[in-house]
C-alpha cells in the first residue's frame, strides 16, 4: 500500500492565535518541513492564490500542495453562495494538482471565539442534522463534478464534534461528501478513533494525524475554557510526542486498505515546540508505524519533468 506524508503550516502560523505563530516565510516553512522528510504541505495564509506564482514556489521547495481548508457555513447558508465562493479555490487546486479541499464547518462554531467555553458548542437537532448532511452532500457532489473532491473535517467546537454527531452526519450524508478523519479532534471530543475507522473507512479520503496531550485535555474545565484556550495550553502535538497510539491507528487504516495522504496538523506554541523539531519527531514516528503497518511511503516531492 502506498501513502504520502504531509504537514499543515499551522505549526508555523496559527490563523486564530497570532501569538502562536513563528515569523518565518512560506519558503522557510516549506524548507523546514521538506528537510524533515515531508513531501506535501496544506495551504496556509501565506500561500499565493495564483497557480502561476504558487507552482514555482512548490517546485523550488520540492513539495506538492496536499490540501487546504475552506470555511463553510452550509449549516446556515445556501449552496449558491458557496459555489461562487469556492470556485476560485477549486480552479487553483486543480491547477496545482491538489488531492482535495478540506471542508470545515464554521457556521455557528465557537472554535475561533476564545470567550466561548467548550461546553457551549452548537448542537443540531435530528431534523437539522439530516437537512445539513443532505446539503453538504449536494455541495460535495457539485465540487466533485467541477473536478475537485471535498473532505469533510469533523472539528472540536463545531456542529459535528462528537462521535455521535459524526455518526449521525455520516448516516444522513452520502458518498458525495468524503470524510477527513482527524484522530486528535475525535480523541479530544471523547471518541473512539479505531471504532470510527471501522465504521466509516469506506468514506475516508484524507487523514490528519494530529496527536493530543491527554493530561492537558483531561485537565480542561470545559464550562470555562475555550477551544483556543486548549490550543494555547498545548492540547495538540505531533505523533510521537503525545498520548495517542498511532501504531494502532495507522494499522487499522491499513487493515481497511486506506491509501493516500497522512497529514500532520498540530497547532501549538512554536517557541516552546519549534516546528522543525516537531516535524522531525512526527516524521520519525510516522515512518516507524507506517513501515510496521506495511505502507510504502512515497518520497518524491514535486513531480520531476
Backbone as a ProteinNet text record, in pm:
[ID]
protein_1_A
[PRIMARY]
XXXXXXXXXXXXXXXXXXXXXXXXXXXXXXXXXXXXXXXXXXXXXXXXXXXXXXXXXXXXXXXXXXXXXXXXXXXXXXXXXXXXXXXXXXXXXXXXXXXXXXXXXXXXXXXXXXXXXXXXXXXXXXXXXXXXXXXXXXXXXXXXXXXXXXXXXXXXXXXXXXXXXXXXXXXXXXXXXXXXXXXXXXXXXXXXXXXXXXXXXXXXXXXXXXXXXXXXXXXXXXXXXXXXXXXXXXXXXXXXXXXXXXXXXXXXXXXXXXXXXXXXXXXXXXXXXXXXXXXXXXXXXXXXXXXXXXXXXXXXXXXXX
[TERTIARY]
83.7	0	86.9	38.2	115	55.2	142.4	99	193.8	145	225.4	214.3	322.1	324.8	332.2	239.5	235.9	224.6	234.2	217.7	120.8	75.2	-3.6	82.6	72.6	152.8	107.1	0.1	-49.2	52.9	151.9	260.5	348.4	350.6	431.1	348.2	228.5	144.8	4.1	-41.1	-175.1	-269.2	-373.1	-463.2	-552.2	-580.7	-670.5	-596.9	-476.6	-396.2	-264.2	-262	-144.1	-20.7	-42.1	72.1	138.5	68.4	126	174.2	248.3	298.8	446.6	516.4	658.5	675.3	762	780	875.3	826.5	906.6	829.2	900.9	840	778.9	698.3	644.8	758.4	859.7	971	1044	1061.4	1130.3	1043.7	914.4	822	831.6	828.7	837.2	973.7	1078	1212.9	1226.1	1176.4	1188.3	1110	987.1	904.4	967.3	1017.1	1077.8	1205.9	1281.9	1406.4	1380.1	1261.5	1223.9	1177.8	1144.8	1104.8	969	888.1	752.4	754.1	665.6	662.7	544.1	456.5	340.8	317	242.8	205	64.3	-20.9	-153.2	-142.5	-241.5	-239.4	-260.3	-185.1	-199.2	-208.4	-217.2	-247	-135.8	-14.4	94.5	116.6	30.5	39.3	-25.4	31.3	-34.1	-156.4	-250.5	-371.4	-362.9	-252.4	-230.5	-142.3	-192.4	-111.1	21.4	24.2	148.5	254.5	210.1	302.1	332.9	230.8	248.3	335.9	314.6	385.4	538	596.3	742.5	791.6	711.5	749.9	748.3	644.9	636.4	748.8	775.2	881.3	1017.1	1044.8	1173.5	1189.2	1077.7	1082	1073.9	1040.5	1023.8	911.4	799	680.2	558.2	450.4	323.2	221.6	116.7	7.1	-82.8	-99.6	-172.8	-307.6	-363.6	-494.3	-498.8	-610.7	-625.8	-768.2	-783.8	-909.8	-999.8	-1127.4	-1232.2	-1331.2	-1356.8	-1450	-1592.4	-1666.7	-1803.9	-1903.8	-2019.9	-2127.3	-2260.6	-2256.1	-2376.7	-2481.2	-2442.1	-2540.3	-2643.4	-2605.7	-2695.9	-2725.5	-2639	-2649.8	-2669.1	-2702.4	-2741	-2622.4	-2648.7	-2543.9	-2489.1	-2574.6	-2532.7	-2415.2	-2423.2	-2314.7	-2186.1	-2197.5	-2078.6	-2013.6	-2095.2	-2040.4	-1958.7	-2011.8	-1939.3	-1809.8	-1816.4	-1700.6	-1589.9	-1626	-1522.8	-1466	-1533.8	-1489.9	-1343.8	-1296.9	-1155.4	-1061	-1099.5	-1016.3	-1013.2	-1125.3	-1128.6	-1033.2	-1038.9	-952.8	-805.7	-773.3	-635	-588.1	-668.5	-628.7	-615.4	-700.3	-685.7	-555.8	-523.2	-404.2	-275.4	-276.5	-155	-165.4	-272.1	-290.6	-300.3	-375.4	-400.4	-504.2	-501.3	-591.8	-734.2	-753.6	-887.1	-885.9	-1005.7	-1026.2	-1089.6	-1036.6	-1089.4	-1206.4	-1325.4	-1442.2	-1451.1	-1438	-1454.2	-1575.8	-1670.6	-1791.9	-1763.5	-1779.2	-1759	-1889.7	-1998.6	-2128.2	-2167	-2201.4	-2238	-2121.8	-2008	-1895.2	-1839.3	-1785.6	-1718.4	-1568.7	-1517.7	-1377.4	-1282.2	-1325.9	-1238.2	-1269.8	-1357.4	-1400.4	-1351.7	-1251	-1190.1	-1281.3	-1386.7	-1478.7	-1584.8	-1592.1	-1696.7	-1639.7	-1682.2	-1632.8	-1672	-1591.8	-1616.6	-1757.2	-1809.2	-1940.2	-2054	-2027.7	-2133.9	-2135.3	-2067.9	-2063.4	-2204.6	-2225	-2358	-2395.7	-2524.5	-2576.3	-2691.9	-2700.9	-2809.1	-2910.2	-3037.9	-3141.5	-3139.6	-3216	-3215.3	-3253.3	-3358.4	-3402.6	-3300.5	-3241.9	-3138.1	-3018.8	-2977.1	-2862.5	-2892.7	-3012	-3049	-3043	-3101.1	-3102.7	-2961.7	-2882.2	-2744.1	-2662.7	-2674.3	-2597.7	-2634.5	-2762.9	-2805.6	-2747.6	-2745.7	-2694.5	-2544.5	-2469.4	-2324.7	-2295	-2377.2	-2359.9	-2377	-2480.1	-2504.6	-2387.1	-2332.2	-2217.4	-2095.7	-2074.4	-1962.7	-1975.1	-2096.2	-2117.9	-2090.2	-2133.8	-2109.7	-1960.3	-1886.5	-1742.2	-1671.7	-1711.8	-1651.7	-1678.6	-1798.6	-1831	-1744.7	-1698.2	-1607.6	-1463	-1438.3	-1304.6	-1222.3	-1284.2	-1208.8	-1293.7	-1260.6	-1337.8	-1315.9	-1416.8	-1404.3	-1365.3	-1328.4	-1306.2	-1361.3	-1464.4	-1534.7	-1457.2	-1427.4	-1345.7	-1435	-1460.2	-1522.8	-1425.8	-1477.5	-1388.9	-1442.6	-1353.1	-1391	-1461	-1565.3	-1638.6	-1727.5	-1745	-1830.2	-1953.9	-2039.2	-2166.6	-2147.4	-2035.6	-2002.8	-1870.5	-1881.9	-1765.4	-1752.6	-1858	-1853.5	-1868.3	-1841.2	-1856.8	-2002.5	-2096.4	-2238.3	-2276	-2222.7	-2252.7	-2190.1	-2069	-2004.7	-2083.9	-2125.8	-2204.6	-2334.3	-2401	-2527.4	-2504.4	-2399.8	-2369	-2340.3	-2261.2	-2226.7	-2350.1	-2437.2	-2557.1	-2651.2	-2658.5	-2754.6	-2694.1	-2561.3	-2495.8	-2467	-2411.5	-2385.9	-2242	-2214.2	-2077.2	-2020.1	-2106.2	-2059.4	-1981.1	-1982.9	-1901.9	-1811	-1686.6	-1592.4	-1555.6	-1485.4	-1452.3	-1302.8	-1268	-1133.4	-1136	-1061	-1051.1	-939.5	-973.5	-874.7	-869.4	-762.6	-751.4	-752.5	-682.9	-673.3	-805.2	-878.5	-1007.3	-1106.2	-1108.1	-1203.2	-1167.9	-1038.5	-997.5	-1026.3	-1002.3	-1032.5	-1181.1	-1265.1	-1409.7	-1459.6	-1367.9	-1406.7	-1444	-1411.9	-1449.4	-1348.6	-1387.4	-1304.5	-1254.6	-1127.4	-1073	-1079.6	-1044.3	-1044.5	-1185.7	-1282.2	-1421	-1470.6	-1429.3	-1469.8	-1411.7	-1286.4	-1225.5	-1301.6	-1332.1	-1406.2	-1540.9	-1607.8	-1743.3	-1745.4	-1647.1	-1656.3	-1542.1	-1465.1	-1344.7	-1373	-1490.4	-1519.8	-1528.1	-1550.8	-1564.9	-1440.1	-1340.2	-1221.2	-1133.1	-1107.5	-1018.5	-900.9	-890.2	-781.6	-769.4	-647.2	-625.5	-535.8	-579.2	-495	-443	-312.3	-250.8	-210.1	-311.5	-294.4	-295	-197.9	-191.8	-243	-274.3	-315.5	-227.7	-219.2	-158.7	-274.2	-290.6	-406.1	-418.1	-305.7	-313.1	-370.4	-337.9	-393.2	-542.3	-579.9	-721	-807	-761.1	-840	-843.3	-746.6	-741.6	-822.5	-885.7	-962.7	-1092.6	-1129.6	-1262.8	-1347.7	-1425.7	-1496.3	-1612.5	-1648.8	-1751.1	-1691.6	-1559.5	-1493	-1391.7	-1327	-1218.7	-1263.4	-1208.3	-1247	-1154.3	-1191.2	-1104.3	-968.8	-968.4	-841.5	-759.6	-825.7	-752.6	-680.8	-749.9	-689.7	-568.2	-579.1	-465.6	-347.1	-373.8	-266.3	-199.9	-277.7	-223.4	-145.1	-151.7	-74.9	-152.9	-283.4	-365.5	-318.8	-265.2	-227.8	-77	-33.7	107.5	119	241.1	265.5	269.3	246.1	264.9	405.5	411.9	540.5	569.3	485.9	505.3	381.2	279.6	153.9	109.7	-21.4	-78.9	-146.7	-171.3	-243.9	-151.5	-209.4	-135.2	-147.7	-55.4	-64.2	-24.6	44.8	69.1	-62.3	-153.5	-283.5	-370.9	-366	-449.5	-409	-279.3	-230.9	-255.2	-236	-261.6	-408.1	-499.5	-641.4	-676.2	-616.8	-637.4	-582.3	-465.9	-407.3	-495.6	-551.2	-637.5	-756.5	-802.2	-916.4	-873.5	-742.6	-695.3	-682.5	-676.5	-661.9	-527.2	-529.9	-409.2	-427.5	-322.2	-333.2	-249.7	-295.8	-219.4	-244.4	-136.9	-138.5	-74.2	-151.2	-104.4	-93.8	26	47.7	-5.8	-112.6	-169.4	-169.2	-74.4	-56.5	-23.1	-126.3	-105.2	-62.6	46.5	96.2	196.1	245.9	337.5	469.5	505.1	627.5	754.6	741.2	858.6	891.6	788.8	809.7	829.5	770.9	777.1	816.7	946.4	991.5	939.6	878.6	816.9	911.2	1035.8	1128.1	1150.1	1172.7	1194.9	1069	953.2	827	805.9	841.8	830.2	918.4	1036.7	1129.2	1076.4	1021.2	964.2	845.5	755.4	637.4	672	767.6	806.3	868.1	955.2	1019.3	917.2	820.3	719.7	628.7	588.3	502.2	572.3	697	769.9	780.9	797.9	807.7	676.8	564.7	438	386	416	366.5	444.3	571.7	650.2	600.4	571.7	520.8	385.8	305.5	172.9	175.9	293.5	306.1	294.7	298.5	290.5	425.7	420.1	535.7	514.3	594	579.1	653.3	582.7	642.5	734.6	848.8	948	964.3	899.6	908.8	823.2	879.8	805.2	738.8	782.8	724.7	760.3	662	689	801	888.2	1000.6	954.8	1017	987.2	870.6
-119.7	0	124.4	225.7	348.7	459.2	543.1	656.3	772.9	891.4	1012.8	1086.7	1155.8	1228.6	1378.5	1450.9	1595.6	1663.9	1796.2	1876.2	1990.3	2049.8	2172.3	2287.6	2405.2	2519	2576.8	2519.2	2570	2551.6	2464.4	2451.4	2576.5	2648.7	2770	2896.6	2899.9	3019.9	2979.7	3028.2	2997.5	3110.2	3075.7	3178.1	3238.5	3164.7	3213	3274.4	3227.9	3280.2	3329.7	3456.2	3511.6	3500.6	3505	3494.9	3357.2	3257.8	3124.4	3107.1	3203.1	3197.9	3230.2	3159.5	3182.1	3277.2	3374.7	3475.7	3423.4	3325.3	3269.4	3283	3286.2	3298	3165.8	3171.6	3049.8	2958.8	3017.7	2937.5	2866.3	2932.9	2871.1	2761.9	2785.9	2683.4	2557.3	2573.9	2458.8	2390.8	2470.7	2413.8	2326.8	2377.4	2301.5	2170.8	2178	2058.8	1955.5	2002.9	1909.4	1848.9	1926.8	1873.8	1763.9	1768.7	1663.3	1536.9	1547.9	1431.2	1441.9	1540.6	1552.2	1599.7	1542.3	1575.5	1663.1	1694.5	1777.9	1879.7	1985.2	2087.6	2134.5	2144	2200.7	2353.7	2413.6	2557.5	2635.8	2742.1	2831.9	2975	3066.9	3206.3	3274.9	3224.3	3289.4	3231.9	3139	3084.1	3180.2	3195.8	3275.4	3202.9	3279.2	3220.8	3207.1	3247.9	3238.8	3116.8	3019.5	2899.8	2930.3	3035.8	3071.5	3121.3	3169.1	3211	3094.1	3014.6	2905.1	2793.1	2754.7	2638.2	2652.4	2767.1	2778.3	2767.3	2814.7	2803.7	2657.3	2585.3	2443.7	2365	2396.2	2326.4	2349.8	2472.8	2505.2	2434.9	2417.7	2352	2200.3	2148.7	2005.4	1947.1	2018	1968.5	1990.6	1919.3	1939.8	1996	2055.9	2101.6	1981.5	1947.8	1824.5	1852.5	1968.8	2000.7	2143.5	2179.7	2313.4	2336.6	2422.6	2445.6	2544	2509	2600.4	2617.7	2741.2	2769.9	2772.6	2666.9	2656.7	2702.1	2747.8	2790	2731.8	2610.2	2549.6	2518.6	2514.9	2490.3	2602.5	2721.5	2836	2893.7	2869.9	2939.8	2842.2	2896.2	2814	2778.8	2685.1	2632.4	2735.4	2818.7	2907	2994.9	3056.1	3143.2	3065.2	2942.6	2859	2820.9	2792.7	2758.1	2874.1	2995.1	3112.3	3133.4	3110.1	3139.6	3036.4	2910.9	2806.5	2789.7	2844.9	2820.7	2860.3	2978.4	3010.7	2910.6	2859.3	2761.3	2629.9	2591.2	2470.5	2484.9	2598.3	2619.1	2618.8	2682	2683.4	2542.3	2466.1	2332.6	2237.5	2253.7	2173.1	2207.1	2334.8	2378.9	2328.3	2308.5	2261.8	2113.7	2046.4	1902.1	1860.8	1938	1901.4	1788.7	1705.4	1590.2	1624.5	1728.8	1760.2	1896.2	1949.4	2067.6	2020.5	2065.8	2030	2122	2064.2	2143.4	2146.6	2266.6	2285.1	2371.9	2322.2	2399.3	2500.7	2628.9	2733.7	2802.7	2768.6	2822.8	2777.6	2872.3	2850.9	2802.9	2776.5	2720.9	2823	2772.7	2859.7	2833.1	2762.7	2723.6	2842.6	2954.7	3070.5	3180.3	3151.6	3252.2	3212.8	3283.9	3247.5	3278.3	3355.2	3387.9	3280.6	3181.9	3080	2948	2902.4	2774.3	2656	2550.5	2430.2	2373.9	2386.5	2329	2400.4	2517.4	2592.5	2569.1	2466	2438.6	2417.1	2450.3	2434.2	2287.7	2261.2	2126.2	2132.9	2033.9	2026	1920.6	1952.6	1852.6	1750.5	1643.2	1535.5	1586	1664.5	1714.2	1811	1893.8	1985.4	1909.2	1803.6	1725.5	1658.6	1606.3	1543.3	1643.7	1760.9	1862.7	1912.1	1930.9	1977.1	1874.4	1748.7	1642.9	1632.7	1647.1	1642.5	1760.3	1877.7	1995.9	1983.9	1935.4	1918.7	1812.6	1708.8	1606.3	1666.7	1747.2	1810.2	1900	1970.2	2057.3	1973.8	1864.3	1776.1	1717	1678.4	1623.2	1727.7	1851.2	1958.8	1985.8	1991.6	2015.8	1904	1780.8	1667.7	1678.9	1724.5	1743.3	1851.7	1945.4	2050.4	2001.6	1879.7	1822.2	1827.4	1862.9	1870.8	1817.1	1698.3	1644	1722.5	1718.4	1772.8	1661.4	1701.7	1608.3	1675.8	1616.2	1679.9	1662.8	1775.3	1776.3	1793.4	1683.9	1696.2	1773.9	1856.1	1951.5	1986.7	2000.9	2048.2	2183.4	2199.4	2325.8	2359.1	2263.5	2283	2193.8	2200	2126.1	1975.5	1932.2	1788.5	1772	1741.5	1730.4	1591	1542.5	1416.4	1296.9	1179.6	1058.1	1037.4	1065.4	1051.5	1147	1270.1	1366.8	1324.1	1271.6	1223.2	1107.5	1014.3	900.3	947.8	1044	1095	1164.3	1246.1	1314.6	1214	1112.8	1012.4	930.5	901.9	824.4	899.5	1032.5	1111.4	1175.6	1170.8	1222.1	1105.5	1138.6	1033.7	1028.8	935.5	915	1037.5	1129.6	1251.3	1343.9	1320.2	1400.6	1305.8	1286.6	1201.2	1260.1	1179	1215.6	1235.6	1342.9	1359.4	1307.9	1203.7	1152.1	1226.1	1291.2	1362	1295.9	1220.4	1142.9	1232.7	1345.2	1432.7	1496	1545.6	1608.9	1507.3	1387.1	1287.8	1241.9	1223.4	1184	1295	1419.6	1535.2	1535.4	1500	1500.7	1378.3	1290.4	1172	1053.7	1057.3	949.3	836.1	729.9	611	611.7	645.4	662.1	531.7	420.5	292.4	252.3	275.9	243.1	329.2	455.1	544.8	497.7	451.4	398.5	275.8	186.2	64.8	99.1	198.9	231.4	311.5	399.6	495.6	485.6	378.1	368.4	384.7	341.8	347.8	490.8	586.3	726.6	810.2	753.5	831.2	852.7	979.8	1008.2	1097.8	1132.5	1219.1	1195.6	1200.7	1172.5	1280	1335.8	1423.8	1345.1	1333.8	1260.5	1361.4	1416.7	1509.8	1430.5	1455	1388.6	1484.6	1431.1	1514.2	1484.7	1582.7	1561.2	1535.2	1410	1367.8	1443.4	1472.3	1542.7	1682.8	1747.5	1881	1871.7	1780.5	1766.1	1729	1633.5	1589.4	1693.8	1784.3	1887	2010.7	2016.9	2135.1	2145.3	2266.7	2294.4	2340.2	2250.8	2279.7	2375.4	2402.1	2502.7	2643.1	2650.5	2781.1	2807.5	2702.3	2720.8	2689.3	2762.3	2753.1	2659.6	2636.2	2557.4	2625.4	2755.6	2826.5	2826.1	2828.8	2811.8	2677.4	2573.8	2439.7	2436.8	2499.9	2505.6	2575.9	2690.3	2766.9	2689.8	2604.1	2523.3	2402	2373.3	2261.3	2133.3	2142.8	2022	1935	1997	1923.4	1915.4	1809.1	1794.4	1693.6	1657.4	1566	1421.9	1325	1184.6	1162	1082.9	1057.8	1150.1	1253.6	1348.8	1358.4	1277.3	1286.5	1153.7	1137.7	1026	920.5	947.9	852.2	743.9	626.1	511.6	510.9	579.5	586.9	455.9	369.6	237.2	165.5	171.8	107.5	179.6	312.5	390.9	365.5	372.4	351.1	206.6	112.6	-27.6	-49.6	15.1	-2.7	55.9	170.7	227	133.1	76.1	-19.6	-143	-190.4	-308.4	-287.3	-161.6	-130.3	-81.4	-84.8	-53.4	93.5	180.7	323.3	351.4	425.1	474.8	623.9	700.6	843.9	923	1044.4	1137.9	1116.5	1121.9	1133.2	1268.4	1361.7	1499.2	1533.8	1576.4	1620.7	1763	1777.3	1908.9	1926.1	2002.1	2010.6	2153	2229.1	2367.9	2376.1	2446.1	2467.5	2582.2	2618	2730.8	2698.2	2768.9	2736.5	2774.8	2855.5	2888.6	2772.1	2721.6	2607.1	2477	2470.3	2348.3	2386.3	2408.8	2455.7	2366.2	2425.9	2346.5	2248.2	2286.2	2193.2	2070.2	2090.7	1975.8	1890.9	1954	1879.6	1801.1	1862	1791.6	1667.6	1679.8	1566.3	1454.6	1491.6	1392.5	1322.4	1400.7	1342.4	1251.4	1293.5	1212.6	1080	1085.5	963.7	863.4	913.6	824.1	768.1	852.2	804.2	700.9	723.9	625.7	492.8	498.3	375.8	297.1	364.1	291.9	256.2	338	307.6	192.8	187	73.4	-56	-50.1	-167.9	-212.4	-115.6	-148.9	-191.5	-188.2	-235	-128.9	-1.1	105.7	129.8	164.4	217.3	367.8	443.3	588.1	648.8	722.1	783.5	897.7	906	1005.6	1115.8	1102.7	1206.9	1326.4	1445.1	1565.7	1618.7	1735.8	1794.9	1705.9	1673.8	1582.9	1633.7	1543.4	1578.8	1578.1	1664.1	1666	1754.3
0	0	0	-71.8	-84.3	2	54.8	135.3	113.9	143	135.5	267.6	305.4	431.6	405.4	465.1	451.5	586.6	584.3	705.8	678.4	786.2	778.6	828.3	765.1	810.7	943.9	1001.9	1129	1241.3	1219.6	1317.7	1319.2	1206.3	1194.4	1213	1153.1	1160.4	1200.4	1315.8	1364.8	1323	1248.2	1195.9	1303.5	1409.6	1514.5	1632.8	1659.9	1770.5	1712.8	1675.7	1608.5	1697.1	1828.8	1919.9	1913.8	1859.5	1842.9	1698.4	1649.5	1512.5	1510.7	1422.9	1403.4	1285.7	1299	1194.5	1088.3	1012	903.2	773.3	664.3	532.5	489.5	384.9	325	280.8	217.8	168.2	281	394.8	508.3	571.2	579	629.2	544	411.7	322	332.1	346.4	355.4	479.1	592.8	717.3	709.7	659.8	650.2	557.2	442.3	345.9	402.4	477.2	532.8	634.6	697	792.1	720.5	590.6	513.4	446.8	484.7	431.5	286.9	205.9	63.5	25.3	120.6	92.1	201.6	166.4	263.2	228.9	331.4	308.2	298.3	234.5	209.8	339.4	355.6	468.4	421.3	516.2	481.8	403.3	408.6	336.3	196.5	155.7	20.7	-79.3	-197.4	-301.4	-355.8	-411.3	-469.4	-620.4	-676.8	-820.8	-848.2	-926.6	-950.8	-1020.6	-1101.6	-1169.9	-1072.3	-956.4	-850.7	-758	-727.9	-633	-686.9	-811	-864.5	-859.8	-897.2	-884.9	-740.7	-645	-504.1	-460.4	-499.3	-464.9	-532.1	-658.3	-731	-665.2	-627.3	-564.8	-430.7	-358.7	-227.5	-238.5	-357.7	-381.9	-295.4	-292.8	-223	-311.8	-281.9	-350	-251.6	-304.6	-219.6	-192.1	-64.4	-30.8	35.1	10.5	65.8	115	175.7	229.8	275.4	372.7	444.4	371.3	360.4	314.3	427.6	467.6	577.3	522.8	550.7	503.9	608.7	562	652.1	605.1	551.6	496.5	603.4	728.2	833.5	839	791.3	793.7	656.4	557.8	430.4	314.1	200.9	87	-2.9	-93.2	-180.2	-277.9	-332.4	-441.1	-401.3	-284.2	-239.8	-219	-171.5	-150.6	-282.5	-381.8	-513.4	-569.4	-556.9	-605.3	-527	-396.5	-310.4	-325.2	-348.4	-354.8	-496.6	-598.9	-736.3	-761.3	-713.8	-735.9	-668.6	-552.3	-482.7	-560.5	-616.4	-699.6	-817.5	-884.9	-1001.6	-962.2	-849.1	-800.2	-768	-693.4	-650.4	-769.6	-870.5	-991	-1063.7	-1068.1	-1140.8	-1078	-945.4	-877.7	-840.9	-888.4	-871.7	-725.3	-646.3	-506.8	-501.2	-395.7	-391.1	-350.6	-269.4	-219.9	-151.5	-129.7	-46.2	84	195.4	327	360.3	377.4	416.6	568.5	625.9	769.9	795.8	872.4	902.7	1012.9	980	1080.3	1116.9	1045.8	1082.4	1222.7	1306.8	1447.7	1534.8	1475.2	1551	1648.9	1759.6	1857	1859.2	1756.7	1757.5	1752.8	1695.6	1686.3	1786	1883.6	1981.6	2120.1	2167.8	2296.9	2415.1	2391.8	2501.6	2522.6	2432	2441.1	2492.8	2610.8	2664.9	2577.6	2584.7	2505.7	2526.5	2648.7	2680	2608.7	2549.9	2482.7	2331.3	2287.5	2143.2	2087.5	1958.5	1899.6	1882.5	1891	1870.5	1771.9	1684.8	1588.4	1631.4	1616.8	1638.6	1526.1	1542.1	1443.4	1304.9	1296.4	1166.4	1107.3	1193.9	1146.5	1091	1160.4	1115.2	981.1	964.8	838.1	723.8	746	640.4	610.4	715.2	697.4	619.8	657.4	590.8	443.3	411.9	271.6	193	256.2	187.6	162.7	261.6	244	138.4	134.4	31.1	-107.9	-124.4	-254.6	-293.5	-196.3	-223.2	-261.6	-189.9	-221.6	-360.7	-397.8	-531.6	-638.7	-613.1	-710.3	-725.1	-612.6	-619.1	-695.3	-670.7	-742.6	-892	-928.1	-1069.5	-1133.2	-1050.9	-1100.9	-1110.3	-1063.3	-1073.2	-947.4	-831.8	-706.5	-590.9	-538.9	-426.3	-298.5	-212.2	-77.7	18.8	140.8	250.3	375	436.1	548	678.4	744.1	865.4	988.8	1061.8	1194.7	1283	1375.6	1442.9	1580.7	1675.2	1808	1798	1877.6	1893.3	1774.3	1682.7	1565.1	1574.7	1474.2	1481.9	1468.8	1411.8	1409.7	1484	1612.8	1700.3	1759.8	1823	1897.5	1804.5	1859	1778.7	1738.7	1829.1	1794.1	1681.9	1687.2	1581.6	1449.3	1455.6	1334.1	1274.8	1359.6	1310.5	1245.9	1310.5	1256.2	1122.5	1114.9	989.8	879.1	910.4	809.1	768.6	862.6	832	737.8	755.2	678.3	553.7	541.6	421.3	327.9	210.6	112.7	68.6	-21.3	-68.3	-138.6	-177.4	-242.8	-153.5	-23.6	68.5	147	100.7	172.3	308.7	387.9	525.9	544	612.7	665.8	808.9	836.3	973	1044.9	1156	1236.8	1374.3	1396.8	1520.9	1643.8	1637.3	1753.2	1790.1	1691.2	1720.9	1776.7	1721.3	1769.8	1910.5	1938.1	2072.3	2173	2136.4	2221.7	2256.2	2158.6	2178.1	2254.3	2295.4	2372	2286.9	2157.8	2067.9	2063.8	1996.6	1978.3	1834.1	1814.5	1680.3	1601.6	1664.8	1594.2	1552.4	1639.1	1605.7	1490.2	1487.8	1378.8	1246.3	1248.4	1126.2	1078.6	1172.1	1135	1071.7	1126.2	1081.5	951.5	933.3	823.9	722.7	726.3	643.1	494.4	449.5	306	254.9	343.8	302.4	332.3	399.4	436.7	313.4	280.2	166.4	205	333.8	380.7	530.6	582.5	724.8	785.3	897.8	977.2	1097.2	1106.8	1217.4	1325	1390	1500	1630	1716.3	1846.6	1953.4	2070.5	2183.9	2304.6	2392.4	2524	2620	2658.7	2736.9	2868.9	2932.6	3061.6	3043.9	2931.5	2906.2	2876.9	2789.5	2751.2	2870.9	2948.8	3063.9	3175.3	3176.2	3280	3249.8	3132.5	3095.1	3174.4	3206.4	3259.6	3141.6	3086.1	2961.7	2981.9	3105.1	3130.6	3135.3	3135	3147.2	3037	2988.4	2892.6	2750.1	2655.8	2515.1	2438.6	2311.4	2224.6	2208.9	2189.1	2172.4	2301	2416.1	2542.2	2543.2	2498.5	2495.4	2403.5	2287	2194.5	2259.8	2324.2	2387	2500.8	2567.1	2675.8	2627.3	2496.9	2441.6	2427.9	2398.9	2385.2	2268.8	2164.4	2044.1	2025.4	1960.3	1924.8	1810.5	1777.5	1665	1714.5	1626.4	1664.7	1720	1826.1	1889.5	2005.3	2022.2	2132.2	2219.4	2188.2	2260.6	2318.3	2330.5	2404.8	2319	2191.5	2107.8	2054.4	2034	1981.4	1828.8	1762.5	1617.6	1550.6	1621.1	1567.4	1541.4	1639.1	1625.5	1523.1	1522.6	1431	1286.2	1257.9	1121.9	1079	1169.7	1136.1	1099.6	1172.3	1142.7	1006.3	972.6	839.2	732.3	758.3	663.9	649	759.4	754.9	661.3	653.1	567.3	429.2	401.1	267.4	235	337.3	308.4	243.1	133.5	69.7	43.9	63.7	39.6	138.4	165.1	248.5	397.9	472.5	618	648.3	701.7	718.7	866.7	908.5	1046	1059.5	1137.2	1163.4	1314.3	1364.6	1510	1549.7	1587.5	1626.6	1772.7	1796.1	1931.1	1929.1	2044.8	2057.1	1988.1	1879.9	1808.1	1883.9	1986.7	2068.4	2161.4	2228.7	2318.8	2241.7	2122.2	2041.3	1898.8	1874.5	1743.4	1630.6	1528.3	1422.6	1353.7	1329.6	1264.5	1351.7	1479.3	1569	1578	1585.4	1590.1	1460.7	1346.6	1218.9	1217.3	1270.3	1272.9	1362.6	1478.9	1570.6	1505.2	1443.4	1380.5	1264.6	1182.7	1067.2	1112.1	1210.5	1259	1311.4	1390.3	1446.6	1337.1	1243.7	1137.3	1050.5	1018.2	939	1012.9	1143.4	1223.3	1216.2	1242.6	1249.7	1111.3	1011.6	878.2	814.6	840.9	793.5	856.6	987.4	1057.6	1002.7	953.8	901.8	755.6	693.7	556.7	450.2	490.2	391.6	324.7	196.7	126.8	117.1	190.1	193.2	75.2	-7.3	-125.4	-83.2	-146.6	-108.2	-211.2	-327.1	-428.5	-389.4	-402.1	-373.8	-499.3	-544.9	-665.5	-786.1	-869.2	-982.5	-1072	-1107.6	-1194.9	-1341.7	-1417.4	-1559.6	-1595.5
[MASK]
+++++++++++++++++++++++++++++++++++++++++++++++++++++++++++++++++++++++++++++++++++++++++++++++++++++++++++++++++++++++++++++++++++++++++++++++++++++++++++++++++++++++++++++++++++++++++++++++++++++++++++++++++++++++++++++++++++++++++++++++++++++++++++++++++++++++++++++++++++++++++++++++++++++++++++++++++

